Short mmCIF file of C-alpha atoms in Angstrom, two decimals:
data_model
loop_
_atom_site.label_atom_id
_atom_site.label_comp_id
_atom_site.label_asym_id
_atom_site.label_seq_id
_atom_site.Cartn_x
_atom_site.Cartn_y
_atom_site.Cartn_z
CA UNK E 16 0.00 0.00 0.00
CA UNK E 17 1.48 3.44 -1.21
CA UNK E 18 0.30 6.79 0.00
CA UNK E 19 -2.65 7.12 2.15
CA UNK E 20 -5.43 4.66 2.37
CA UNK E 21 -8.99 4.93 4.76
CA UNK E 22 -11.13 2.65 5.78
CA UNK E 23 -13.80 1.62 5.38
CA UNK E 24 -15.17 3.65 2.00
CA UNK E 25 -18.45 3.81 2.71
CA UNK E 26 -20.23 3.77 5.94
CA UNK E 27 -24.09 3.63 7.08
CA UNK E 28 -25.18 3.88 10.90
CA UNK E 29 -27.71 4.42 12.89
CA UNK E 30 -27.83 7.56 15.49
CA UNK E 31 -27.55 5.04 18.30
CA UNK E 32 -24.15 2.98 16.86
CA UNK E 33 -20.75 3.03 17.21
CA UNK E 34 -18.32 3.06 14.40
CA UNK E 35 -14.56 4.03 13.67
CA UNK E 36 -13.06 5.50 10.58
CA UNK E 37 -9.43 4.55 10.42
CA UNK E 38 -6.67 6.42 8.46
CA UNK E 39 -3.24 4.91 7.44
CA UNK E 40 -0.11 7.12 5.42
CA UNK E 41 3.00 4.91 4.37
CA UNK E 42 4.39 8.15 3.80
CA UNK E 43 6.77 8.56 6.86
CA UNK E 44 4.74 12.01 7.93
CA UNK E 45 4.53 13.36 11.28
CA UNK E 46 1.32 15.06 11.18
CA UNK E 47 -2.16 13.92 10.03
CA UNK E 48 -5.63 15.64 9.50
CA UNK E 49 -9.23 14.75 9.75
CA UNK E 50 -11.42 17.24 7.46
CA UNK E 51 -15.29 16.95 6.57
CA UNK E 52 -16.78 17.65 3.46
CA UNK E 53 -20.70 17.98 3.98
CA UNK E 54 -22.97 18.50 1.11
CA UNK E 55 -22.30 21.77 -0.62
CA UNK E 56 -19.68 23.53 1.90
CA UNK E 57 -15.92 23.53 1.42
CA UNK E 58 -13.88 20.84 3.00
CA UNK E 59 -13.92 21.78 6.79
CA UNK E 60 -11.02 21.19 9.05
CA UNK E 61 -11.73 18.86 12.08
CA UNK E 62 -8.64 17.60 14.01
CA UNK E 63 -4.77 17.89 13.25
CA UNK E 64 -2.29 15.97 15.13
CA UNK E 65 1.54 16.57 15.17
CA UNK E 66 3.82 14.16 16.42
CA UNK E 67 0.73 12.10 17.77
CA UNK E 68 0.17 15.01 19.56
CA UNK E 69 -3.59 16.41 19.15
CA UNK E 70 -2.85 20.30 18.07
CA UNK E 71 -5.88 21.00 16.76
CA UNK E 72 -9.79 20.53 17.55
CA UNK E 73 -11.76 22.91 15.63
CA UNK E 74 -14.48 23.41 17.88
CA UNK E 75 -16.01 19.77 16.64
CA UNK E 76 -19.04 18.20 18.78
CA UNK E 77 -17.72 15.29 21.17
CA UNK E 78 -19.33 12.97 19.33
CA UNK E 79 -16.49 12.92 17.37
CA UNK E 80 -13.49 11.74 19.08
CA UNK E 81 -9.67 11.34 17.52
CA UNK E 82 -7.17 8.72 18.28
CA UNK E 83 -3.76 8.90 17.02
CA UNK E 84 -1.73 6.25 18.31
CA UNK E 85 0.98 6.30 15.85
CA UNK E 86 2.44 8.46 13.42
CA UNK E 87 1.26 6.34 10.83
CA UNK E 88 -2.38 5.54 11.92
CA UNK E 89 -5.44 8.03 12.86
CA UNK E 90 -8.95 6.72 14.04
CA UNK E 91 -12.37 9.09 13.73
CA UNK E 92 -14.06 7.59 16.92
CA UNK E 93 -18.28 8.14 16.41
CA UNK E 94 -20.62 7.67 18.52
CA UNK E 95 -24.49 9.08 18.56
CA UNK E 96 -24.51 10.73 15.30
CA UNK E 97 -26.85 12.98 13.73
CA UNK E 98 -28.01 12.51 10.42
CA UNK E 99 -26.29 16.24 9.48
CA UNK E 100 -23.22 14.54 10.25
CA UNK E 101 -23.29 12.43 6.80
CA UNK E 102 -20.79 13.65 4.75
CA UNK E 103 -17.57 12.53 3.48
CA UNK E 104 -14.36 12.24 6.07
CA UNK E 105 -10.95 12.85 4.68
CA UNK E 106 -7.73 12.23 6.27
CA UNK E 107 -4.65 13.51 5.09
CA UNK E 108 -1.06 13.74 6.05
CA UNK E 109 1.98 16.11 5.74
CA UNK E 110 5.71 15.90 6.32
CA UNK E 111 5.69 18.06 9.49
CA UNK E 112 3.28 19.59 11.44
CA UNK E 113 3.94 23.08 13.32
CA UNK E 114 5.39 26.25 11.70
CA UNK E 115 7.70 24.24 9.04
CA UNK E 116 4.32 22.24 8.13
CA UNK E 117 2.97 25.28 6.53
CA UNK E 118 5.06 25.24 3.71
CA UNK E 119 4.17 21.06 3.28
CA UNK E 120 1.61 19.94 0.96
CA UNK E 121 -0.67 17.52 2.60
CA UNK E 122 -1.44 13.63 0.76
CA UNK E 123 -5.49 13.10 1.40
CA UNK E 124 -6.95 10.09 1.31
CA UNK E 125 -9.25 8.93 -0.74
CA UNK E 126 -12.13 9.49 1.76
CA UNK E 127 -15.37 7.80 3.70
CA UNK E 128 -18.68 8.37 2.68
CA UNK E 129 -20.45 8.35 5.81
CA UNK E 130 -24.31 8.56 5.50
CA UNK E 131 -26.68 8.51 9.00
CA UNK E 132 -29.77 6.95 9.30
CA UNK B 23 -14.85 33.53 10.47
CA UNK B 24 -12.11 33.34 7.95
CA UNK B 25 -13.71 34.05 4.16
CA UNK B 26 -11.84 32.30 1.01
CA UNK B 27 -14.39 33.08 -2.19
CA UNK B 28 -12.95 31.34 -5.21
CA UNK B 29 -14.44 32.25 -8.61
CA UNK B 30 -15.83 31.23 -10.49
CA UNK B 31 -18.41 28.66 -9.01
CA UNK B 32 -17.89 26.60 -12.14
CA UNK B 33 -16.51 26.99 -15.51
CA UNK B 34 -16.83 25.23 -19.18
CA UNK B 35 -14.38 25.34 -21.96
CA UNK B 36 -13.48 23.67 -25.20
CA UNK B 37 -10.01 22.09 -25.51
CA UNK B 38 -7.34 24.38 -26.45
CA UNK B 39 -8.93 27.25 -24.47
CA UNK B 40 -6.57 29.05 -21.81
CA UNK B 41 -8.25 29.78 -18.20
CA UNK B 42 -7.92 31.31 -15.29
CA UNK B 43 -9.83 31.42 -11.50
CA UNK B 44 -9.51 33.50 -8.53
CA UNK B 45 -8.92 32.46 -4.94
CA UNK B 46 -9.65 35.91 -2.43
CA UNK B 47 -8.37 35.44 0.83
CA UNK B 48 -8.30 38.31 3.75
CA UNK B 49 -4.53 40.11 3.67
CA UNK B 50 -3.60 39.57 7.05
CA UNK B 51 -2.00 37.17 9.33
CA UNK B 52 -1.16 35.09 6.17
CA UNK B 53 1.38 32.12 6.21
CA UNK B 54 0.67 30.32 3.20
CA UNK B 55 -1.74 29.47 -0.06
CA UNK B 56 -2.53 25.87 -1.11
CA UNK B 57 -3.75 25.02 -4.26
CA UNK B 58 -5.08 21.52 -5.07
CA UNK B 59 -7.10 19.52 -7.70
CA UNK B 60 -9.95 17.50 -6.75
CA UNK B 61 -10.74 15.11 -9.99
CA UNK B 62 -14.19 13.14 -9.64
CA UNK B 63 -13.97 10.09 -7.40
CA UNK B 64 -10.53 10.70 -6.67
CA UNK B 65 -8.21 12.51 -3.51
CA UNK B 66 -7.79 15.88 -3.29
CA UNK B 67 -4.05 16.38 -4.97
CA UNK B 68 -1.49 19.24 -4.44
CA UNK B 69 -0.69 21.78 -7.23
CA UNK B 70 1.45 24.39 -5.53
CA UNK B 71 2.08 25.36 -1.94
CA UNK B 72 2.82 29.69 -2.08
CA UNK B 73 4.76 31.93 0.52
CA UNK B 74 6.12 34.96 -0.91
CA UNK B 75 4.87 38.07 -2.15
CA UNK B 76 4.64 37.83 -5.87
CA UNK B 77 5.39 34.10 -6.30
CA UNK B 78 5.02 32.82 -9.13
CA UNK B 79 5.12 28.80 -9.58
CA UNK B 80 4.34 26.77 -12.72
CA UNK B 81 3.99 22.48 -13.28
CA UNK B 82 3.15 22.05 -17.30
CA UNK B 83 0.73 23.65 -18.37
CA UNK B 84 -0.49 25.02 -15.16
CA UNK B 85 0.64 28.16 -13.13
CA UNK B 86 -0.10 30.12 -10.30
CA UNK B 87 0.59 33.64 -8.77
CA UNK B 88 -0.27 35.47 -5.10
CA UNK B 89 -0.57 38.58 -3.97
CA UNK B 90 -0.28 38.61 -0.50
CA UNK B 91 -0.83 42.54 0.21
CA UNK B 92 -4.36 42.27 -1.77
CA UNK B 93 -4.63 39.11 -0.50
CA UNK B 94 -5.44 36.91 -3.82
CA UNK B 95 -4.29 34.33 -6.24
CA UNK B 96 -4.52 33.20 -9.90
CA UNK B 97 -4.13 29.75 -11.16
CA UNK B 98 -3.81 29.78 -15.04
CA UNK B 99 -4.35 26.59 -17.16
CA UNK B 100 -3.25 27.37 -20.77
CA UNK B 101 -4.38 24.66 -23.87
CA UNK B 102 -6.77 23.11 -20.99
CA UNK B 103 -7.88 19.28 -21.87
CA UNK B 104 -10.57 16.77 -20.96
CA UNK B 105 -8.07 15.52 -18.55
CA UNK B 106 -7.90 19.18 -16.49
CA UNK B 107 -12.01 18.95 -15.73
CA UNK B 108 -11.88 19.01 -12.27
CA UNK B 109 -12.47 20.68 -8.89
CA UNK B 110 -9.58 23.35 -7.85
CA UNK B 111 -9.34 24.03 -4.30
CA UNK B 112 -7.42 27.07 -3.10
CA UNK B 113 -6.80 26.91 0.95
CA UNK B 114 -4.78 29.59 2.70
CA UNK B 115 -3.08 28.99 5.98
CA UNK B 116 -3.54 32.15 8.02
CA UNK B 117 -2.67 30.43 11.63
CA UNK B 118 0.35 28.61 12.95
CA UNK B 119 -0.01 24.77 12.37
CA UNK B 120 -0.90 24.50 8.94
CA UNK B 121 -4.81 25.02 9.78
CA UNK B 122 -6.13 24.98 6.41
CA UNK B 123 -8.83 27.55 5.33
CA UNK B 124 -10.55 25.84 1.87
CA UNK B 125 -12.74 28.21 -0.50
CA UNK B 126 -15.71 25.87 -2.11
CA UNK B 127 -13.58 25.29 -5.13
CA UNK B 128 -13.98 26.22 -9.00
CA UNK B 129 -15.45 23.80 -10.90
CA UNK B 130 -13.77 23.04 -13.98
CA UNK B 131 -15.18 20.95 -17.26
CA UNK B 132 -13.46 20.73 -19.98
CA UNK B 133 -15.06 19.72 -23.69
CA UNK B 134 -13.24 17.69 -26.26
#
């Protein structure tokens, strides 16, 4: 596997389920990126993590909870969604994370389409 | 709230024609401008990452400038081809951590 993958592709829960999205870059990076794409609005970002560390939660319900136990693997924890939350989930990664990330381009993934009943 | 307005929405051309869209971004507090492609079914892919004040960066047929004091960009596609139709997502990074800010992207079809 090259790049980064997610899993699973598509995903359809109930409000009262509990499901993960996982993320995985073979890229070496040190930071990685939840972002949400909901119907009609530019990609929105959720979480960042640097070094495993969580640097960024952009005011996101707790329903939604990161895990980032690795550089190479990031979890989207859900739990009691609401149907507004369908959307599609995007990970991505970059080289570095912190002031010297800004200048890094960041891989996405190819996404999961998360739809809630 | 930050605001990023791209223009246009969307955009149709023949092959051969040259194009260009807008990203607007607010002037201050600015670290960086992303620019990636979106093609249908597909990840979100990295044209040019911008710092400077007048940069200009180019890959093929496709080229970009900013103007940080105005606070804008261009991204030009010259001889565009079925193969450019796409989504193009401009994204500045006005905090420390590289937050990204992404407009709602220029759609971009391209007729053979």
């Amino acid at each position: 596997e090259t790049g980064v993958t997610q899993t699973p592709r598509h995903l359809v829960m109930g409000m009262t389920n509990k499901k993960s999205l996982k993320c995985e870059q073979h890229l070496g990076h040190n930071a990685m990126y939840w972002y949400k794409q909901s119907a009609k609005k530019p990609l929105e970002l959720m979480f960042v993590y640097s070094l495993e560390e969580r640097v960024e939660n952009n005011s996101v319900p707790s329903r939604f909870s990161p895990e980032c136990p690795n550089s190479s693997h990031l979890f989207l924890h859900l739990h009691t969604l609401q149907p507004e939350d369908s959307a599609l989930y995007l990970c991505a990664s970059s080289p570095t994370g912190g002031f010297v990330g800004l200048y890094n381009e960041q891989f996405f993934g190819p996404g999961t389409r998360l739809t809630v009943l | 709230i930050l605001n990023v307005e791209q223009s246009p929405q969307s955009l149709h051309v023949q092959e051969g024609d040259s194009t260009n869209f807008t990203c607007s971004f607010p002037s201050s507090n600015f670290y960086a401008l992303h620019w990636y492609r979106w093609e249908t079914a597909k990840s979100p892919e990295a044209l040019f990452v911008m710092t400077l004040n007048g940069d200009e960066k180019k890959k093929g047929r496709i080229s970009a400038t900013l103007n940080t004091k105005e606070g804008y960009s261009y991204l030009y596609i010259k001889g565009s081809q079925p193969e450019d139709s796409a989504t193009y997502l401009c994204a500045p990074c006005m905090e420390y951590g590289n937050k990204l800010v992404f407009g709602a992207g220029t759609i971009l079809r391209v007729k053979s």
